[in-house]
Coordinates of C-alpha atoms in Angstrom, one line a residue:
X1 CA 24.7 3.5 11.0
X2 CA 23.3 0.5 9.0
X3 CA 22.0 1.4 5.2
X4 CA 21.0 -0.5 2.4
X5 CA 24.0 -0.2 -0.4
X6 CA 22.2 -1.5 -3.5
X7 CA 19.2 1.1 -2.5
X8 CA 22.0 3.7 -2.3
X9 CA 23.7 2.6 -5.6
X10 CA 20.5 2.8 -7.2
X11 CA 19.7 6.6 -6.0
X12 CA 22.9 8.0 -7.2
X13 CA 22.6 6.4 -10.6
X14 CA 19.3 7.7 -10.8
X15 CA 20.4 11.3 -9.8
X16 CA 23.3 11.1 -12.4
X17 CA 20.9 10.4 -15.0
X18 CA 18.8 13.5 -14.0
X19 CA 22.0 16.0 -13.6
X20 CA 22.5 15.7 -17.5
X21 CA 18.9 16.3 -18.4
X22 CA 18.7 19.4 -15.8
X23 CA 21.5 21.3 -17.4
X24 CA 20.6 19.8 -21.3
X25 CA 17.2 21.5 -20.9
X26 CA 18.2 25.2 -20.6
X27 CA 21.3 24.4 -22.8
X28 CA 19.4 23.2 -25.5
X29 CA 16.6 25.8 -25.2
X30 CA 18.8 28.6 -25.4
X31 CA 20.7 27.2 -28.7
X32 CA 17.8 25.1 -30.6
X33 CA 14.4 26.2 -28.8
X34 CA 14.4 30.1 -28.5
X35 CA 15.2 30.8 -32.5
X36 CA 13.1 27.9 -33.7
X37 CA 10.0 29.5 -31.5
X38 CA 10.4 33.2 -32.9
X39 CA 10.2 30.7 -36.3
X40 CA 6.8 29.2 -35.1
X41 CA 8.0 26.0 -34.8
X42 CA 7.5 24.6 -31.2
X43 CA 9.0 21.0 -30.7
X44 CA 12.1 21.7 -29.6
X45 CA 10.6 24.0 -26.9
X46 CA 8.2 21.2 -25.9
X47 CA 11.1 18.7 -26.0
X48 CA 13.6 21.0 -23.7
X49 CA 10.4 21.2 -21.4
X50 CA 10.6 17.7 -21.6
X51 CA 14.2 17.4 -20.4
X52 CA 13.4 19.9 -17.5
X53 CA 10.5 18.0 -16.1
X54 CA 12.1 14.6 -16.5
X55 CA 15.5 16.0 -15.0
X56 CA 12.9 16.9 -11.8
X57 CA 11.0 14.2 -11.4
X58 CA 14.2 11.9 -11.8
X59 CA 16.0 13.7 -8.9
X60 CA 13.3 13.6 -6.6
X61 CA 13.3 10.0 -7.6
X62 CA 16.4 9.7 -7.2
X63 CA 16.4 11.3 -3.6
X64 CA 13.5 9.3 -2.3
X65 CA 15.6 6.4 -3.2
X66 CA 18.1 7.8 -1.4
X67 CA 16.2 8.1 1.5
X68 CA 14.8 5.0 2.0
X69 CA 18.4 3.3 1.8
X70 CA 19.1 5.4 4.9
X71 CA 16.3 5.4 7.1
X72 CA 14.7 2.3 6.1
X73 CA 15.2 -0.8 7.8
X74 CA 16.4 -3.1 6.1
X75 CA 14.2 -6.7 5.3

């Protein structure tokens, strides 16, 4: 089975960036986020919601890359 290796390289960087952010976002939420909220201050909510929906929209990145370096033909 032919696949392009530089597209494949690039995917799993990509989803090793997002891995970090997925599991910083509850992490973070849970430590900083929920007592700074019942404090009224927001921002570290909005940036753990941040993390969460960067984390996702990296690994879906990431896995279209992925993808493509299998089932694309090469050019």
């Amino acid at each position: 089975m032919a696949y392009n290796k530089s597209k494949l390289v690039q995917g799993i960087v990509i989803i090793a960036i997002a891995l970090p952010l997925l599991f910083a976002g509850p992490a973070l939420y849970h430590w900083i986020g929920a007592p700074a909220v019942q404090r009224g201050d927001y921002t570290w909510a909005l940036i753990t919601i941040v993390f969460l929906f960067g984390g996702a929209g990296f690994g879906f990145w990431g896995l279209k890359v992925l993808m493509d370096a299998f089932f694309q033909p090469r050019r």
